Coordinates of C-alpha atoms in Angstrom, one line a residue:
Chain A
X382 CA 0.1 0.1 0.0
X383 CA 2.9 2.1 0.9
X384 CA 5.0 3.7 -2.5
X385 CA 8.5 3.2 -3.0
X386 CA 8.6 7.5 -2.4
X387 CA 7.0 7.2 0.7
X388 CA 9.3 4.1 1.8
X389 CA 12.4 5.8 0.6
X390 CA 11.1 9.5 2.6
X391 CA 10.8 7.5 5.8
X392 CA 13.8 5.5 5.5
X393 CA 16.7 7.6 3.8
X394 CA 16.8 10.3 6.7
X395 CA 17.3 8.2 9.3
X396 CA 19.5 6.0 8.1
X397 CA 21.7 9.1 6.6
X398 CA 21.4 10.2 10.4
X399 CA 22.5 6.9 11.9
X400 CA 25.6 6.3 9.4
X401 CA 27.1 9.7 10.1
X402 CA 26.4 9.9 13.9
X403 CA 26.6 6.4 15.3
X404 CA 28.1 4.1 12.4
X405 CA 31.4 6.6 11.3
X406 CA 31.9 6.9 14.9
X407 CA 32.1 3.3 16.2
X408 CA 34.2 3.0 12.7
X409 CA 36.7 5.8 14.2
X410 CA 37.0 3.9 17.5
X411 CA 37.7 1.0 15.8
X412 CA 40.5 2.7 13.2
X413 CA 41.9 4.7 16.4
X414 CA 42.8 1.6 17.9
X415 CA 45.3 0.9 15.4
X416 CA 46.6 4.7 15.3
X417 CA 49.2 6.3 17.6
X418 CA 50.7 9.3 19.0
X419 CA 53.9 11.4 18.2
X420 CA 56.0 13.0 20.5
X421 CA 54.6 16.6 19.7
X422 CA 51.0 15.1 20.8
X423 CA 49.6 14.7 17.0
X424 CA 47.5 11.4 16.4
X425 CA 49.5 9.5 13.7
X426 CA 47.0 8.2 11.0
X427 CA 49.2 5.0 10.1
X428 CA 48.5 1.6 11.4
X429 CA 49.8 -0.1 14.1
X430 CA 49.4 -2.9 16.7
X431 CA 51.3 -1.1 19.5
X432 CA 48.1 -0.3 21.7
X433 CA 47.1 -3.7 21.6
X434 CA 50.6 -4.9 22.4
X435 CA 50.7 -2.7 25.4
X436 CA 47.6 -3.6 26.8
X437 CA 48.4 -7.4 26.2
X438 CA 51.5 -6.5 28.5
X439 CA 50.6 -3.7 31.2
X440 CA 49.2 -5.9 34.0
X441 CA 47.4 -2.5 35.3
X442 CA 45.1 -2.7 32.3
X443 CA 44.0 -6.2 32.7
X444 CA 43.5 -6.5 36.8
X445 CA 41.5 -2.9 36.5
X446 CA 39.2 -4.6 33.9
X447 CA 38.7 -7.7 36.1
X448 CA 37.8 -5.7 39.1
X449 CA 35.2 -3.7 36.9
X450 CA 34.0 -7.2 36.1
X451 CA 33.9 -8.1 39.7
X452 CA 32.3 -4.8 40.9
X453 CA 29.9 -5.3 37.8
X454 CA 29.3 -9.0 39.0
X455 CA 28.3 -8.2 42.5
X456 CA 26.3 -5.2 41.2
X457 CA 24.3 -7.3 38.7
X458 CA 23.9 -10.1 41.9
X459 CA 22.4 -7.5 44.7
X460 CA 20.1 -6.0 41.8
X461 CA 18.8 -9.4 41.4
X462 CA 18.5 -10.1 45.0
X463 CA 16.8 -6.9 45.7
X464 CA 14.6 -7.1 42.3
X465 CA 13.7 -10.5 42.0
X466 CA 11.9 -11.0 45.5
X467 CA 10.0 -7.1 45.3
X468 CA 8.8 -8.4 41.5
X469 CA 7.8 -11.7 42.8
X470 CA 6.0 -9.8 46.0
X471 CA 4.2 -7.1 43.6
X472 CA 3.1 -9.8 41.4
X473 CA 1.5 -12.5 43.5
X474 CA 1.1 -11.2 46.8
X475 CA 0.8 -7.3 47.2
X476 CA -2.9 -7.2 45.9
X477 CA -4.5 -4.0 45.6
X478 CA -1.7 -2.2 46.5
X479 CA 0.1 -3.7 43.8
X480 CA 0.0 -0.4 41.6
X481 CA 0.9 2.0 44.0
X482 CA 3.8 -0.2 44.7
X483 CA 5.0 -0.5 40.9
X484 CA 5.3 3.7 40.9
X485 CA 6.9 3.6 43.7
X486 CA 9.7 1.2 42.3
X487 CA 9.6 3.7 38.8
X488 CA 9.8 7.2 40.8
X489 CA 13.7 6.5 41.7
X490 CA 14.3 5.7 38.1
X491 CA 13.8 9.2 37.1
X492 CA 15.6 10.9 39.8
X493 CA 18.8 11.9 37.9
X494 CA 22.1 9.5 38.5
X495 CA 24.4 12.5 39.5
X496 CA 22.0 13.5 42.2
X497 CA 22.0 9.8 43.7
X498 CA 25.5 9.3 43.2
X499 CA 25.9 12.3 45.2
X500 CA 23.2 11.5 48.2
X501 CA 25.2 8.8 48.6
X502 CA 28.5 10.4 48.9
X503 CA 27.0 12.7 51.7
X504 CA 25.5 9.7 53.4
X505 CA 28.8 7.4 53.6
X506 CA 31.5 10.1 54.1
X507 CA 33.5 10.0 57.6
X508 CA 31.5 12.6 58.6
X509 CA 28.5 12.0 56.7
X510 CA 25.0 11.2 57.7
X511 CA 25.7 7.6 58.1
X512 CA 28.6 7.9 60.3
X513 CA 27.4 10.5 62.3
X514 CA 24.3 8.9 63.4
X515 CA 26.4 5.5 64.4
X516 CA 28.3 7.8 66.9
X517 CA 25.1 10.0 68.0
X518 CA 23.5 6.3 69.5
X519 CA 26.9 5.0 70.5
X520 CA 27.6 2.7 68.3
X521 CA 30.4 3.3 67.0
X522 CA 33.1 5.9 68.9
X523 CA 35.1 6.6 65.3
X524 CA 34.0 7.1 61.5
X525 CA 34.0 4.0 59.7
X526 CA 36.2 4.9 56.8
X527 CA 35.4 2.0 54.7
X528 CA 32.1 3.7 53.6
X529 CA 33.5 5.8 51.4
X530 CA 35.8 6.0 48.7
X531 CA 36.3 1.9 48.2
X532 CA 34.8 -0.6 45.8
X533 CA 31.8 -0.9 48.5
X534 CA 30.8 2.4 48.4
X535 CA 30.6 1.9 44.0
X536 CA 28.7 -1.4 44.4
X537 CA 26.4 0.0 47.0
X538 CA 25.8 3.3 44.8
X539 CA 25.4 1.2 41.6
X540 CA 23.2 -1.4 43.2
X541 CA 20.4 1.3 44.1
X542 CA 20.7 2.9 40.6
X543 CA 20.5 -0.5 39.0
X544 CA 17.8 -2.5 41.2
X545 CA 15.0 -0.8 39.3
X546 CA 16.5 -1.6 36.1
X547 CA 16.3 -5.2 37.0
X548 CA 13.0 -5.3 38.7
X549 CA 11.4 -4.3 35.5
X550 CA 11.9 -7.0 33.2
X551 CA 11.5 -9.5 36.0
X552 CA 7.8 -7.8 36.8
X553 CA 7.3 -7.9 33.3
X554 CA 7.7 -11.3 32.6
X555 CA 6.1 -12.5 35.6
X556 CA 3.1 -10.8 35.0
X557 CA 3.0 -12.8 31.4
X558 CA 3.0 -16.1 33.3
X559 CA -0.6 -17.7 32.7
X560 CA -2.6 -17.8 36.2
X561 CA -4.2 -21.2 35.4
X562 CA -0.3 -22.8 35.1
X563 CA 0.2 -21.4 38.9
X564 CA -2.9 -22.8 39.8
X565 CA -2.7 -26.0 37.9
X566 CA 0.9 -26.7 39.7
X567 CA -1.1 -26.6 43.0
X568 CA -4.0 -28.5 42.2
X569 CA -1.1 -31.2 41.2
X570 CA 0.1 -31.3 44.8
X571 CA 2.9 -29.4 44.0
X572 CA 3.8 -27.2 47.3
X573 CA 4.0 -23.2 46.7
X574 CA 8.1 -23.9 47.1
X575 CA 7.9 -26.6 44.3
X576 CA 5.5 -24.4 42.1
X577 CA 8.0 -21.4 42.1
X578 CA 11.0 -23.9 41.2
X579 CA 9.6 -25.5 38.8
X580 CA 7.1 -23.4 37.6
X581 CA 7.5 -19.7 38.1
X582 CA 11.3 -19.1 38.1
X583 CA 11.6 -21.1 34.4
X584 CA 9.4 -18.8 33.3
X585 CA 10.6 -15.7 34.2
X586 CA 14.3 -16.4 32.9
X587 CA 14.3 -14.2 30.1
X588 CA 13.2 -11.5 32.5
X589 CA 16.2 -12.4 34.6
X590 CA 18.8 -12.2 32.0
X591 CA 17.6 -9.1 30.7
X592 CA 17.9 -7.5 33.9
X593 CA 20.9 -8.9 35.0
X594 CA 22.8 -8.0 31.6
X595 CA 21.5 -4.1 31.9
X596 CA 22.7 -4.1 35.3
X597 CA 26.3 -5.3 34.5
X598 CA 26.8 -4.0 30.9
X599 CA 26.1 -0.7 32.3
X600 CA 27.8 -1.2 35.9
X601 CA 30.4 -2.1 34.0
X602 CA 31.2 1.0 31.5
X603 CA 30.5 3.4 34.4
X604 CA 33.3 6.0 35.5
X605 CA 31.2 8.8 37.4
X606 CA 30.3 6.6 40.4
X607 CA 34.1 5.2 40.7
X608 CA 35.4 9.1 40.6
X609 CA 33.4 10.3 43.3
X610 CA 32.7 7.5 45.7
X611 CA 35.2 5.1 44.8
X612 CA 39.1 6.5 45.9
X613 CA 42.2 4.5 43.9
X614 CA 40.9 1.4 45.5
X615 CA 37.5 1.5 43.2
X616 CA 39.3 2.8 39.6
X617 CA 37.3 1.1 36.9
X618 CA 38.1 0.5 34.0
X619 CA 36.4 3.7 32.2
X620 CA 38.6 5.8 34.5
X621 CA 41.6 4.6 32.5
X622 CA 40.4 5.6 29.4
X623 CA 38.5 8.9 30.7
X624 CA 42.7 9.6 31.9
X625 CA 44.1 8.8 28.5
X626 CA 41.4 10.8 26.7
X627 CA 42.7 13.4 29.3
X628 CA 45.7 14.0 30.8
X629 CA 47.3 11.2 29.9
X630 CA 46.4 12.1 26.2
X631 CA 46.8 9.0 24.2
X632 CA 43.4 8.5 22.5
X633 CA 44.5 5.6 20.2
X634 CA 45.7 3.4 23.6
X635 CA 42.0 4.8 24.9
X636 CA 40.4 3.7 21.9
X637 CA 41.5 0.4 22.3
X638 CA 40.7 -0.1 25.7
X639 CA 37.3 0.9 24.6
X640 CA 37.0 -1.2 21.9
X641 CA 37.9 -4.4 23.9
X642 CA 35.0 -3.0 26.0
X643 CA 32.8 -2.9 23.6
X644 CA 33.3 -6.3 22.1
X645 CA 32.5 -7.5 25.5
X646 CA 29.5 -5.5 25.8
X647 CA 28.3 -7.0 22.8
X648 CA 29.0 -10.5 23.3
X649 CA 27.4 -10.4 26.2
X650 CA 24.0 -9.1 24.7
X651 CA 24.5 -11.5 22.2
X652 CA 24.7 -14.3 24.6
X653 CA 21.8 -13.1 26.8
X654 CA 19.8 -12.6 23.6
X655 CA 20.6 -16.6 23.0
X656 CA 19.6 -17.6 26.3
X657 CA 17.0 -15.8 26.5
X658 CA 15.0 -17.1 22.8
X659 CA 16.3 -20.5 24.7
X660 CA 14.2 -20.5 27.6
X661 CA 11.6 -18.6 26.3
X662 CA 10.6 -21.6 23.8
X663 CA 9.7 -23.9 26.9
Chain B
X1457 CA -4.6 -8.7 39.7
X1458 CA -6.3 -11.2 42.2
X1459 CA -4.6 -14.2 43.5
X1460 CA -5.2 -17.5 42.0
X1461 CA -3.4 -19.2 44.4
X1462 CA -6.0 -21.4 46.6
X1463 CA -3.5 -21.8 49.7
X1464 CA -1.4 -18.9 49.4
X1465 CA 1.8 -19.3 52.3
X1466 CA 1.5 -16.4 54.3
X1467 CA 4.8 -17.2 55.9
X1468 CA 6.3 -16.7 52.8
X1469 CA 4.1 -13.9 51.8
X1470 CA 5.5 -12.2 55.4
X1471 CA 9.4 -12.7 54.4
X1472 CA 8.7 -11.0 51.3
X1473 CA 6.8 -8.0 52.3
X1474 CA 9.4 -7.5 54.8
X1475 CA 11.9 -7.6 51.8
X1476 CA 9.8 -5.5 49.7
X1477 CA 9.6 -3.0 52.6
X1478 CA 13.9 -3.2 53.0
X1479 CA 14.4 -2.5 49.4
X1480 CA 12.0 0.6 49.4
X1481 CA 13.6 2.0 52.0
X1482 CA 16.9 1.7 50.6
X1483 CA 15.6 3.0 47.0
X1484 CA 14.3 6.2 49.3
X1485 CA 16.7 6.4 52.0
X1486 CA 19.4 8.5 49.9
X1487 CA 16.1 10.9 47.8
X1488 CA 15.0 11.5 51.4
X1489 CA 18.4 12.7 53.1
X1490 CA 19.4 14.3 50.2
X1491 CA 16.0 16.9 50.8
X1492 CA 15.9 16.6 54.4
X1493 CA 19.8 18.2 54.4
X1494 CA 18.9 21.0 51.8
X1495 CA 17.4 22.6 55.0
X1496 CA 20.3 22.0 57.2
X1497 CA 22.3 24.9 58.6
X1498 CA 25.4 22.8 59.3
X1499 CA 26.6 21.2 56.4
X1500 CA 25.7 18.4 54.3
X1501 CA 26.3 15.7 57.1
X1502 CA 26.0 15.3 60.2
X1503 CA 23.6 13.4 62.5
X1504 CA 20.6 14.9 63.5
X1505 CA 20.4 17.8 61.1
X1506 CA 20.4 21.0 62.7
X1507 CA 19.5 24.6 62.4
X1508 CA 16.9 24.3 59.9
X1509 CA 17.0 26.9 57.3
X1510 CA 15.9 28.1 53.7
X1511 CA 19.6 30.0 53.2
X1512 CA 20.7 27.1 50.8
X1513 CA 17.5 27.8 48.7
X1514 CA 18.4 31.7 49.1
X1515 CA 22.1 31.1 47.8
X1516 CA 21.0 28.5 45.3
X1517 CA 18.6 31.3 43.8
X1518 CA 21.1 34.2 43.6
X1519 CA 23.4 31.8 42.1
X1520 CA 23.5 32.9 38.1
X1521 CA 26.5 29.7 37.3
X1522 CA 23.5 27.4 38.1
X1523 CA 20.7 29.4 36.0
X1524 CA 22.8 29.4 33.0
X1525 CA 23.3 25.9 33.2
X1526 CA 20.1 25.2 34.1
X1527 CA 19.1 27.0 30.7
X1528 CA 21.3 25.4 28.5
X1529 CA 20.2 22.4 29.5
X1530 CA 16.7 23.1 28.9
X1531 CA 17.8 24.2 25.1
X1532 CA 20.0 21.4 24.2
X1533 CA 16.9 19.1 25.9
X1534 CA 14.4 20.5 23.8
X1535 CA 16.8 20.6 20.4
X1536 CA 17.7 17.1 21.2
X1537 CA 14.1 16.2 21.5
X1538 CA 13.2 17.8 18.0
X1539 CA 16.0 15.6 16.5
X1540 CA 15.4 12.8 18.2
X1541 CA 11.8 12.7 17.1
X1542 CA 12.4 14.1 13.7
X1543 CA 14.6 10.9 13.2
X1544 CA 13.1 8.5 15.3
X1545 CA 9.3 8.7 13.9
X1546 CA 10.7 8.1 10.6
X1547 CA 12.8 5.3 11.8
X1548 CA 9.9 3.9 13.4
X1549 CA 7.8 3.9 10.1
X1550 CA 10.3 2.5 8.2
X1551 CA 11.1 -0.2 10.5
X1552 CA 7.3 -1.0 10.4
X1553 CA 6.5 -0.8 7.0
X1554 CA 10.0 -0.9 4.5
X1555 CA 11.9 -3.3 3.8
X1556 CA 15.7 -2.7 2.9
X1557 CA 19.4 -3.9 3.1
X1558 CA 20.9 -3.9 6.2
X1559 CA 17.4 -3.0 8.3
X1560 CA 18.3 -5.8 11.2
X1561 CA 21.7 -4.0 11.3
X1562 CA 20.0 -0.4 11.5
X1563 CA 17.6 -1.3 14.2
X1564 CA 20.3 -2.7 16.4
X1565 CA 22.6 0.3 15.6
X1566 CA 19.7 2.4 16.5
X1567 CA 18.7 0.7 19.6
X1568 CA 22.6 0.8 20.6
X1569 CA 23.2 4.0 22.8
X1570 CA 20.3 2.5 25.1
X1571 CA 22.1 -0.1 26.1
X1572 CA 25.8 0.8 25.8
X1573 CA 27.7 2.2 28.4
X1574 CA 27.4 5.9 28.2
X1575 CA 31.4 6.6 27.5
X1576 CA 31.3 4.5 24.3
X1577 CA 28.9 6.7 22.8
X1578 CA 30.7 9.7 24.1
X1579 CA 33.9 8.8 22.8
X1580 CA 32.9 7.4 19.3
X1581 CA 31.3 11.4 19.5
X1582 CA 34.2 12.7 20.2
X1583 CA 36.5 11.3 17.9
X1584 CA 34.0 12.1 14.9
X1585 CA 34.2 15.4 15.8
X1586 CA 37.9 15.9 16.3
X1587 CA 38.2 14.3 12.4
X1588 CA 35.8 16.5 11.2
X1589 CA 37.4 19.7 13.0
X1590 CA 34.0 20.9 14.6
X1591 CA 34.2 22.3 18.2
X1592 CA 33.1 21.1 20.9
X1593 CA 30.2 23.0 22.4
X1594 CA 26.5 23.1 23.4
X1595 CA 26.0 21.9 19.8
X1596 CA 27.8 18.9 19.9
X1597 CA 26.0 17.5 23.2
X1598 CA 22.6 18.5 21.4
X1599 CA 23.8 16.2 18.3
X1600 CA 25.3 13.5 21.2
X1601 CA 21.8 13.2 22.5
X1602 CA 19.6 13.6 19.8
X1603 CA 21.3 10.8 18.1
X1604 CA 22.0 8.9 21.6
X1605 CA 17.6 9.4 22.6
X1606 CA 16.5 8.6 18.6
X1607 CA 16.5 5.2 19.9
X1608 CA 13.7 6.1 22.7
X1609 CA 11.5 8.0 20.2
X1610 CA 12.0 4.7 17.7
X1611 CA 11.0 2.1 20.5
X1612 CA 7.9 4.0 21.8
X1613 CA 6.8 5.0 18.3
X1614 CA 7.1 1.4 17.3
X1615 CA 4.7 0.4 19.8
X1616 CA 2.5 2.9 19.2
X1617 CA 2.1 1.7 15.7
X1618 CA 1.8 -2.2 16.1
X1619 CA -1.1 -0.8 17.6
X1620 CA -2.2 1.5 14.7
X1621 CA -5.0 0.8 12.4
X1622 CA -3.6 0.6 9.0
X1623 CA -7.2 0.8 7.1
X1624 CA -7.3 4.6 8.4
X1625 CA -4.2 5.3 6.4
X1626 CA -5.8 3.6 3.4
X1627 CA -9.0 5.0 3.6
X1628 CA -7.3 8.3 3.5
X1629 CA -5.5 7.2 0.4
X1630 CA -8.1 6.0 -1.0
X1631 CA -9.9 9.2 -0.8
X1632 CA -7.6 11.4 -2.5
X1633 CA -5.4 12.3 0.1
X1634 CA -1.6 12.5 -0.7
X1635 CA 1.1 10.2 1.3
X1636 CA 1.8 14.1 2.7
X1637 CA -1.4 15.0 4.1
X1638 CA -2.1 11.1 5.2
X1639 CA 1.3 11.4 7.4
X1640 CA 0.0 14.8 8.9
X1641 CA -3.5 14.1 9.3
X1642 CA -4.0 10.5 10.2
X1643 CA -0.8 8.7 10.9
X1644 CA 0.9 11.4 13.5
X1645 CA -2.7 11.9 15.2
X1646 CA -3.0 8.4 16.1
X1647 CA 0.5 7.8 17.4
X1648 CA 0.2 11.3 19.6
X1649 CA 0.5 9.5 22.9
X1650 CA 3.5 7.5 21.8
X1651 CA 5.0 10.9 20.8
X1652 CA 3.9 12.8 23.5
X1653 CA 5.2 9.7 25.9
X1654 CA 8.5 9.6 24.2
X1655 CA 9.0 13.3 23.9
X1656 CA 8.7 13.6 27.8
X1657 CA 10.7 10.9 28.2
X1658 CA 13.7 12.7 26.4
X1659 CA 13.5 15.7 27.5
X1660 CA 13.8 14.2 31.3
X1661 CA 17.1 11.9 29.9
X1662 CA 18.9 14.6 28.6
X1663 CA 18.3 17.0 31.0
X1664 CA 19.7 14.2 33.3
X1665 CA 22.2 13.0 30.8
X1666 CA 26.2 13.4 32.1
X1667 CA 28.6 10.6 30.5
X1668 CA 28.0 11.5 26.6
X1669 CA 27.8 15.0 27.4
X1670 CA 31.2 14.8 29.8
X1671 CA 33.2 13.9 26.3
X1672 CA 31.3 16.6 24.2
X1673 CA 31.4 19.5 26.5
X1674 CA 32.7 22.7 25.2
X1675 CA 33.0 26.1 27.1
X1676 CA 29.3 25.9 28.4
X1677 CA 28.2 23.8 31.4
X1678 CA 25.1 21.8 31.3
X1679 CA 23.3 21.4 34.6
X1680 CA 24.3 18.0 35.6
X1681 CA 28.1 19.3 34.2
X1682 CA 27.8 21.8 36.3
X1683 CA 27.1 20.1 39.7
X1684 CA 29.6 17.9 38.8
X1685 CA 32.1 20.5 38.8
X1686 CA 31.0 21.7 42.3
X1687 CA 30.8 18.1 43.4
X1688 CA 34.8 18.0 42.8
X1689 CA 35.6 21.3 44.4
X1690 CA 33.8 20.7 47.7
X1691 CA 30.2 20.0 48.8
X1692 CA 27.7 22.4 50.2
X1693 CA 24.0 21.7 50.7
X1694 CA 23.4 24.3 48.0
X1695 CA 23.8 21.1 45.9
X1696 CA 20.6 19.4 48.0
X1697 CA 18.7 22.4 47.0
X1698 CA 19.3 22.5 43.4
X1699 CA 18.9 18.1 43.2
X1700 CA 15.6 18.7 45.4
X1701 CA 14.2 20.9 43.1
X1702 CA 14.8 18.3 39.9
X1703 CA 13.1 15.8 42.1
X1704 CA 10.3 17.9 42.2
X1705 CA 10.2 18.6 38.1
X1706 CA 10.6 15.2 37.8
X1707 CA 7.8 14.1 39.8
X1708 CA 5.6 16.3 37.9
X1709 CA 6.9 14.8 35.0
X1710 CA 6.4 11.4 36.2
X1711 CA 2.5 12.8 37.2
X1712 CA 2.3 13.8 33.6
X1713 CA 3.1 10.6 32.1
X1714 CA 0.8 8.5 34.3
X1715 CA -1.9 10.4 32.8
X1716 CA -0.9 9.6 29.5
X1717 CA -0.7 6.1 30.6
X1718 CA -4.5 6.4 32.0
X1719 CA -5.7 7.5 28.8
X1720 CA -4.5 3.9 27.2
X1721 CA -0.6 3.7 27.1
X1722 CA 1.4 0.9 28.3
X1723 CA 4.4 1.1 30.3
X1724 CA 7.0 3.3 28.6
X1725 CA 9.7 2.9 30.7
X1726 CA 9.1 -0.8 31.7
X1727 CA 8.9 -1.3 27.3
X1728 CA 12.3 0.8 26.9
X1729 CA 14.2 -1.3 29.5
X1730 CA 12.7 -4.6 27.8
X1731 CA 13.1 -3.2 24.6
X1732 CA 16.9 -2.2 25.2
X1733 CA 18.1 -5.5 26.9
X1734 CA 16.2 -7.7 24.3
X1735 CA 17.9 -5.6 21.7
X1736 CA 14.5 -5.3 19.7

């Protein structure tokens, strides 16, 4: 029903825009990672594998990447531990308050990322709200120093930010479970715990995968929470990239690290998508 | 939805409701703290809050740098919204009703900025602007936000298109309207709610955005970058005050959004997160 001209008119402009502002930049990221910087701080546009050789040889890049993955993994696990039971409660037990509770989970999503990270900083600092509260009620004599400028602070803050993100797809998948399946399981004599493990959990796996991927991938690339709350022991891989693009001025090496991160993220997205497909055909 | 369970296990529900209560406490603790301490005369920390005052709000209202950055952010968000819609709506139409080589790649590419860490989008664009000899300014931030948020417009409008009755467009064409007239008088009005929802979401996301802006900033700050700069210099409850005000405006946006939802829209944020996580 749609003419050629109409289809061209809706296709060409977005295609061009996306090519110029997404495809070309990603391609440039790829190119930069094979370029180098001269002693006069100019970008040398000739091909070399030096950046990747550096990546391979210098341990600190690997260590930081693994630390970032470990931080992201903890954020993912805690977000699931907080988000899944909450989604389950809302879907099966909240009754008439379901809608209100749902809105209460959504609201923090709209509060600025930076504002929430900042709020945690004021809570966790050595003369912050939590430490002064603990001293006020005489639970501790001295401020607990590990609260701020530590991986703990980064994990806590990112968990706070990504729990609602993890909750949403899990909740959606729980809501899509036909209730007569749950009833059938009860009628056939399964206990509530058996019903959960053998009916509800398997059917909600696609939501869990989506939420987990989201929490892991977005935490992995975060650099603002570590800068604000991480201290030296909470440095993540993106912080290295930021410094390579700033004071250290080695864009090509920064591009090489970013490209590795991009490939890792794409691999995870691919994996999670395929697992989701596998689980949704049950 | 009603509970279909014959034998709801109260013990388990009890445990679960305590857990839910704790999660809500965790989610709201920082927000409540933030607002309470915006009235605290003796700084951002210290328990209990003392010397309640409105001074921080008074200082904030006299702080020109903040308000300049707010104005910058509003301008950026409005232009970014226009760009995202101008390219996101046709992109959704194209995904719905045109076939072209590379369509699958195109769809993934459009959605990618939603799921990729902001640093990758920000850096890639930074390299583009450097290679193109374009000076960093608010314009480069607008281009960054506009591009990244096409994903939001496309997802929303595409969802709206799935519910659209094509017979109306067909009738319009049969009755002699051309494609241009049909687009403006039939297609767009039918997608009204999706478009308003997307616009609202794009505006809010752009106002808050920092990871992409961080790399594309020129001389003029957006609000999040202005706050970021101050956080590094030392913090006062003035930041709590501006954050509390942003929070109130976000709440207003949420209320507007729920009004839309009651008019028959489904969950925007939820759909978006799912779409992003599933890549379609």
